[in-house]
Amino acid sequence: MSKGPSRRNFIKASAIAGATLLLGGMAGFPGAASQGHPHSGSTGRSKKKWVMVIDTERCDGCRMCTEACIEEHVVPSGWGEPSFQGVRQTTKTAVLQKPEHIGRQEWIKVYNMGEDLGPPGDKGNFLPLPCMQCVNAPCVKVCPVNATYHNEDGLVLIDNNRCIGCRYCMTACPYERRFFNWGDPSQSYTQEEKAKTVFAESSPEFPVEHKKGTVEKCMFCAHRVKFGKLPACVEACTKAGMKALFFGNRNEDVVSNGAEILKLSDLLKSRGAYRLQEDLGTDPNVYYLPPRGK
Amino acid sequence: MKKGTIPVEEKAIVNPLQTTGMKYYVVIGLLASVVGIGLFAYITQLTQGLEVTGMRNRVMWGIYVTNFVYFIAISMAGTLISAILRLTNAGWRKPITRIAESITVVSLIFAGSSIVFDLGRPDRMGHMLLFGRLDSPLIWDLFSLTSYLIGSILYLYLPLIPDIAYLRDSSTGISGIKQWLYKRLSLGWTGSEEQKKKLERAIKVMSVLIIPVAVSIHSVTAWIFGVTLKVGWHSTIFAPYFVSGAVFSGIATIILVAAIFRKAYGLESFLTLRHFKNLAYLMMAGNLIYVYFLVSEFLTMYYGGEPHDLMLLNAFFTGEYAIQFWTFAIAALVLPLIILAVPSGRTILGIVIAAVLANIGMWFARYIIVIPSLSHPFLTEGWNPYTPTWVEISITGLSFAGFALVLAIFAKLFPIISMWEIRGEQEGIASQESQHSIGPVGEIARDGGERAT
Ligand code: SF4
Ligand code: SF4
Ligand code: SF4
C-alpha cells in the first residue's frame, strides 16, 4: 500500500511478466522498439493505438476489475451513484468488496445485463464498462477549455488543473462513463489512502490527486501502459481467474490478458466482436466478444 | 427643452425618480433579503462543493441550467420590441421600448451568473478565455452572450441619452450624486438637430446589428443541447424552437414588468390597454409558433417509435415528469390561449394573468427540456433521481429577486419610459412613421384601439 501505486501488482506471474515485455515493445521503449518491432518506427511519432477487448463469455461479474481500479487510482466517492454492495459469488472465487470501496465511483462498472445479481456463473450476462476511449470522442469535442483531450496515443485524458467543472462532457458522453467530484474527494478516504494521494505524483495520466469540482474517468491506465504494464483492471481480472479482459496495441495487432497473447484481428473476427452503440459514430476502442453457444 | 420645466404629461414619468415612497423601500428590502439568502446559499455551495445540490453523476445539470435557459430566453424581449418593431416603424412600441431593453440587459446578467452558479470551479472561469476552444458550443455561447450583453447595454444606453440630458437639466430635487451621474452619462447632449440625427442613425444601425446577435444567442443555447447525442436533445429543430420560445416568454415578461411599473409608478396614461393588447397578440403568435414546434418534435419522435424516444414521451405524458410537463402545457400553452382568445379576456388584468401563467409554464418548459433527458435511463435500470435542494432553490430565488431588484433600482435612476421618443410622437414625427408602417405589426398598431394619451 505504501509503495508506489503502480508497482504493487507488478510481476505477479511469469505470464504477466511476459506480457509486460511484449507491451513494452509495443509501447515503443527505445530498446524494445528497435528489436523486432519494425512497426513502432523511429520517427518519434506515436504508433500506439490502445484497445481493450472484453470477453463477456468469460466475465463472471466478480467486480475484481472495479476493485482493482479503485485501489490503483484511489478513486473517490461516487456521491450516491448506485454501486454494488456485498459479495458477488462467481464460479472461481468469492470476491469480497472492501468496505471502504462501497459507494466509490466505478470507472469500470460491471453491469448485470439480466436481473441484478443473477444466478452465479450465469455467463454472458455481465458487461464491464470502462471509458471507451472513443476516437471521435463526444466529450472531447464539447469541452470549452481543452481540459479533456486525446494524448498522443489516442487516450482520452482529463487535466484536473484546467477543468472548470461545467460537466458539459458528462452530458455528451453516450456511455455515462464520466464522474464528478461533487464535494471534497479526500473526505471519503481512509488514512492509508490519504497518504497515497499525497505522496504519489499526480498527472492527467494518473490523477491520484483528485480535485473537488472536476471530472474523472478511466484513462486506460495511461501511467502503466506507457511503461508496458497492463492496466490494473486487466491484471486483476486474470488474477481472479477470469481472464476476460484483454489489452493491447491495435497497430501491433496483438492483445493480452497477462496469461494469453492473442492476435487481435483473428480474435475480433472469429468471435464476432462488437462495440457499444457503434451507430453513434464515436469509434470506441473497447470491443466486446459475445458468448458462444448459447 | 427649457431648464427646470416639466410638462404635466411627463410629470408622471419623472415623479418616481424624484420622490420615493415607503412602499419602494419595503419592496427593495424584501428583494434584497431574498438575494441575501441566495448569497448565503452560494457561499455554502462554494465551501462544500456542488454536493449540496441535488445534482449527481447522472443528472448533472439541474435548475441552474434551467434558469440559464429561461433568462436567455426572456432577453429576447428588448430586441423584439425595440429593434424589430423599430425597424418596422410600429409607433405603438414607444412607451414600452425602455422596459423591454432593460429586461434584456438584466436578464443577460442573470443568465451569465446562472452558469457561474453551475460551475464546479468558478475560480477557474478565466480558463474560458485562456484556453477557450472554438469547437465547444459553450465557447460559442460565451462569445454570443458577451456580444449580446455589450450590444444590449449600448442599445439601452443610446436612446437613454436625451432623457438623461433632460434629467440633468430639470434639476429639481436631484441629489449631488445623481446630478453628477446624469452629467457624465449625457455626454454633453444639447438636443441639437445634428445630435438628434446622429443618434437616430446610431440607434438604427444598432437595431439592425442586434437582431442577428439575438438570434445567435438563442440558437447557440439550443445547440449546447442539440449537438449532444442525448435522447430528446439531439434534434435539428432546437435552434428555431428556442427562438420561438424566447419570443413567447420574452413578451410575457414584458407584459408582466410593464404591468408592475404601470401600477407602481402610476403610468396608466402611457401604458394603455392598447399596448397590452398588441403585446398580447404578439404573445399569442409566439405561443402558437411554440406549439407548432413542440408538435412537430413530438410527432416525429412518436411516429419513429424508437424505444428511447417513446420512453421519454411516456415520461412526459403519464410518467415521471407528467406533473412538470402538464404544468408547462396547461399554464404556458393552453390557458393563455384560452384567456386571450375570448374578447372579454383581453382586459389588462386578463392579459397580465395570461402572461404570469406563460412565465411560470415556460420555466417548466425549460425544466422538462434539461432534466428528463439526463434522468432518462440509458444504461442504468430506472430513471435517475433529481430533486433540487434548498441551496439550488435559494440561488434560483436570488436570480429572480436579483432580476427584479436591478430593474427596480434602474427605474429609480432613469425614466422607465422613453420620454423623448413619445414626445417625438406627439410632435408628429412619429405620425409620419406610422403611416409608413408595413406588415402585420403595422396592422396591429393601427387596429390596436385606444391611442396613448
Ligand atoms: S466513453 Fe465517454 S468519456 Fe470515454 S471517450 Fe467516449 S465519450 Fe469520452
Ligand atoms: S467538466 Fe471539465 S472536462 Fe468536462 S467539459 Fe467542463 S471543463 Fe471540460
Ligand atoms: S484501465 Fe485503468 S483506469 Fe481504466 S478501468 Fe481499468 S484500472 Fe481503471
mmCIF file of C-alpha atoms in Angstrom, chain A residues 77-82 105 109 111-114 127 129 138-148 159-168 170-184 187 211-214 276-277 280 282, chain B residues 45-62 64-65 117-122 124-129 131-139 223-230 233 308 374 376-381 384:
data_model
loop_
_atom_site.group_PDB
_atom_site.id
_atom_site.type_symbol
_atom_site.label_atom_id
_atom_site.label_comp_id
_atom_site.label_asym_id
_atom_site.label_seq_id
_atom_site.Cartn_x
_atom_site.Cartn_y
_atom_site.Cartn_z
ATOM 1 C CA SER A 77 -16.740 8.738 -3.568
ATOM 2 C CA GLY A 78 -19.440 8.493 -6.192
ATOM 3 C CA TRP A 79 -21.730 10.728 -4.137
ATOM 4 C CA GLY A 80 -24.709 8.457 -4.176
ATOM 5 C CA GLU A 81 -24.006 6.843 -7.520
ATOM 6 C CA PRO A 82 -25.756 3.470 -7.285
ATOM 7 C CA GLN A 105 -17.073 5.964 -8.446
ATOM 8 C CA LYS A 109 -18.671 -0.601 -13.892
ATOM 9 C CA TYR A 111 -23.431 -4.072 -15.381
ATOM 10 C CA ASN A 112 -25.587 -7.103 -14.921
ATOM 11 C CA MET A 113 -27.445 -7.348 -18.162
ATOM 12 C CA GLY A 114 -30.037 -9.688 -16.742
ATOM 13 C CA LEU A 127 -20.954 -6.216 -19.133
ATOM 14 C CA LEU A 129 -17.870 -0.778 -18.906
ATOM 15 C CA PRO A 138 -18.084 13.487 -27.913
ATOM 16 C CA CYS A 139 -16.654 14.504 -24.532
ATOM 17 C CA VAL A 140 -13.510 15.945 -26.114
ATOM 18 C CA LYS A 141 -15.486 17.816 -28.729
ATOM 19 C CA VAL A 142 -17.586 19.795 -26.265
ATOM 20 C CA CYS A 143 -15.040 20.718 -23.581
ATOM 21 C CA PRO A 144 -14.746 24.505 -23.598
ATOM 22 C CA VAL A 145 -11.210 24.643 -22.197
ATOM 23 C CA ASN A 146 -9.490 21.585 -23.657
ATOM 24 C CA ALA A 147 -9.325 20.046 -20.197
ATOM 25 C CA THR A 148 -10.325 16.730 -21.709
ATOM 26 C CA ASP A 159 -6.396 17.734 -16.875
ATOM 27 C CA ASN A 160 -7.967 18.351 -13.492
ATOM 28 C CA ASN A 161 -5.974 21.531 -13.054
ATOM 29 C CA ARG A 162 -7.704 23.045 -16.028
ATOM 30 C CA CYS A 163 -11.238 21.614 -15.829
ATOM 31 C CA ILE A 164 -13.759 24.290 -14.882
ATOM 32 C CA GLY A 165 -16.381 21.796 -13.784
ATOM 33 C CA CYS A 166 -19.068 22.707 -16.307
ATOM 34 C CA ARG A 167 -19.926 18.997 -16.737
ATOM 35 C CA TYR A 168 -20.730 19.507 -20.391
ATOM 36 C CA MET A 170 -20.704 14.361 -18.917
ATOM 37 C CA THR A 171 -23.859 15.251 -20.823
ATOM 38 C CA ALA A 172 -22.037 14.475 -24.059
ATOM 39 C CA CYS A 173 -20.692 11.005 -23.137
ATOM 40 C CA PRO A 174 -23.178 8.455 -24.509
ATOM 41 C CA TYR A 175 -21.716 5.711 -22.308
ATOM 42 C CA GLU A 176 -22.164 7.538 -18.991
ATOM 43 C CA ARG A 177 -18.508 6.932 -18.221
ATOM 44 C CA ARG A 178 -17.763 10.260 -16.575
ATOM 45 C CA PHE A 179 -17.963 11.143 -12.914
ATOM 46 C CA PHE A 180 -17.823 14.349 -10.988
ATOM 47 C CA ASN A 181 -16.261 15.216 -7.651
ATOM 48 C CA TRP A 182 -19.308 16.849 -6.135
ATOM 49 C CA GLY A 183 -17.539 17.527 -2.838
ATOM 50 C CA ASP A 184 -14.087 17.213 -1.339
ATOM 51 C CA GLN A 187 -13.241 13.090 2.776
ATOM 52 C CA LYS A 211 -9.876 17.578 -7.093
ATOM 53 C CA LYS A 212 -13.169 18.946 -5.932
ATOM 54 C CA GLY A 213 -15.387 20.269 -8.730
ATOM 55 C CA THR A 214 -13.635 18.438 -11.565
ATOM 56 C CA LEU A 276 -21.273 -0.467 -27.887
ATOM 57 C CA GLN A 277 -23.535 1.917 -29.781
ATOM 58 C CA LEU A 280 -23.306 6.767 -32.915
ATOM 59 C CA THR A 282 -17.927 7.560 -31.660
ATOM 60 C CA GLN B 45 -22.012 25.799 -2.128
ATOM 61 C CA LEU B 46 -18.609 27.375 -2.625
ATOM 62 C CA THR B 47 -17.231 25.984 0.603
ATOM 63 C CA GLN B 48 -18.735 22.499 0.441
ATOM 64 C CA GLY B 49 -18.837 21.980 -3.289
ATOM 65 C CA LEU B 50 -21.749 21.105 -5.525
ATOM 66 C CA GLU B 51 -22.592 18.163 -3.264
ATOM 67 C CA VAL B 52 -25.051 20.484 -1.513
ATOM 68 C CA THR B 53 -27.171 20.455 -4.670
ATOM 69 C CA GLY B 54 -29.490 17.700 -5.843
ATOM 70 C CA MET B 55 -27.368 17.101 -8.937
ATOM 71 C CA ARG B 56 -25.392 13.883 -9.219
ATOM 72 C CA ASN B 57 -23.393 11.961 -11.804
ATOM 73 C CA ARG B 58 -26.337 11.041 -13.998
ATOM 74 C CA VAL B 59 -28.470 14.181 -13.687
ATOM 75 C CA MET B 60 -25.510 16.536 -13.684
ATOM 76 C CA TRP B 61 -27.357 19.637 -14.791
ATOM 77 C CA GLY B 62 -30.319 20.892 -12.815
ATOM 78 C CA TYR B 64 -29.252 26.342 -12.616
ATOM 79 C CA VAL B 65 -29.148 25.393 -16.273
ATOM 80 C CA PHE B 117 -23.524 29.162 -10.120
ATOM 81 C CA ASP B 118 -23.431 25.880 -12.012
ATOM 82 C CA LEU B 119 -19.656 25.641 -12.380
ATOM 83 C CA GLY B 120 -17.736 23.208 -10.211
ATOM 84 C CA ARG B 121 -14.723 25.517 -10.317
ATOM 85 C CA PRO B 122 -15.928 29.107 -10.630
ATOM 86 C CA ARG B 124 -11.210 28.896 -12.968
ATOM 87 C CA MET B 125 -13.694 30.844 -15.060
ATOM 88 C CA GLY B 126 -10.791 32.683 -16.665
ATOM 89 C CA HIS B 127 -9.771 29.404 -18.299
ATOM 90 C CA MET B 128 -12.599 30.001 -20.771
ATOM 91 C CA LEU B 129 -10.609 32.959 -22.080
ATOM 92 C CA PHE B 131 -7.757 28.084 -23.086
ATOM 93 C CA GLY B 132 -11.077 28.567 -24.905
ATOM 94 C CA ARG B 133 -11.667 26.016 -27.645
ATOM 95 C CA LEU B 134 -13.616 27.256 -30.618
ATOM 96 C CA ASP B 135 -15.126 23.811 -31.176
ATOM 97 C CA SER B 136 -17.139 23.958 -27.974
ATOM 98 C CA PRO B 137 -20.702 25.320 -28.037
ATOM 99 C CA LEU B 138 -20.056 26.694 -24.554
ATOM 100 C CA ILE B 139 -17.416 28.987 -26.033
ATOM 101 C CA TRP B 223 -27.117 23.909 -29.832
ATOM 102 C CA ILE B 224 -25.489 23.350 -26.447
ATOM 103 C CA PHE B 225 -28.158 20.691 -26.098
ATOM 104 C CA GLY B 226 -28.697 19.859 -29.739
ATOM 105 C CA VAL B 227 -25.131 18.821 -30.547
ATOM 106 C CA THR B 228 -25.017 16.135 -27.859
ATOM 107 C CA LEU B 229 -26.293 12.643 -28.516
ATOM 108 C CA LYS B 230 -28.823 12.675 -25.686
ATOM 109 C CA TRP B 233 -31.775 16.950 -27.060
ATOM 110 C CA HIS B 308 -35.758 5.665 -26.002
ATOM 111 C CA LEU B 374 -30.432 13.326 -18.299
ATOM 112 C CA HIS B 376 -33.707 9.104 -18.692
ATOM 113 C CA PRO B 377 -32.284 5.599 -18.096
ATOM 114 C CA PHE B 378 -29.717 4.936 -20.751
ATOM 115 C CA LEU B 379 -27.595 2.182 -19.318
ATOM 116 C CA THR B 380 -28.994 2.103 -15.796
ATOM 117 C CA GLU B 381 -32.238 0.431 -14.844
ATOM 118 C CA ASN B 384 -32.126 8.737 -12.277
#
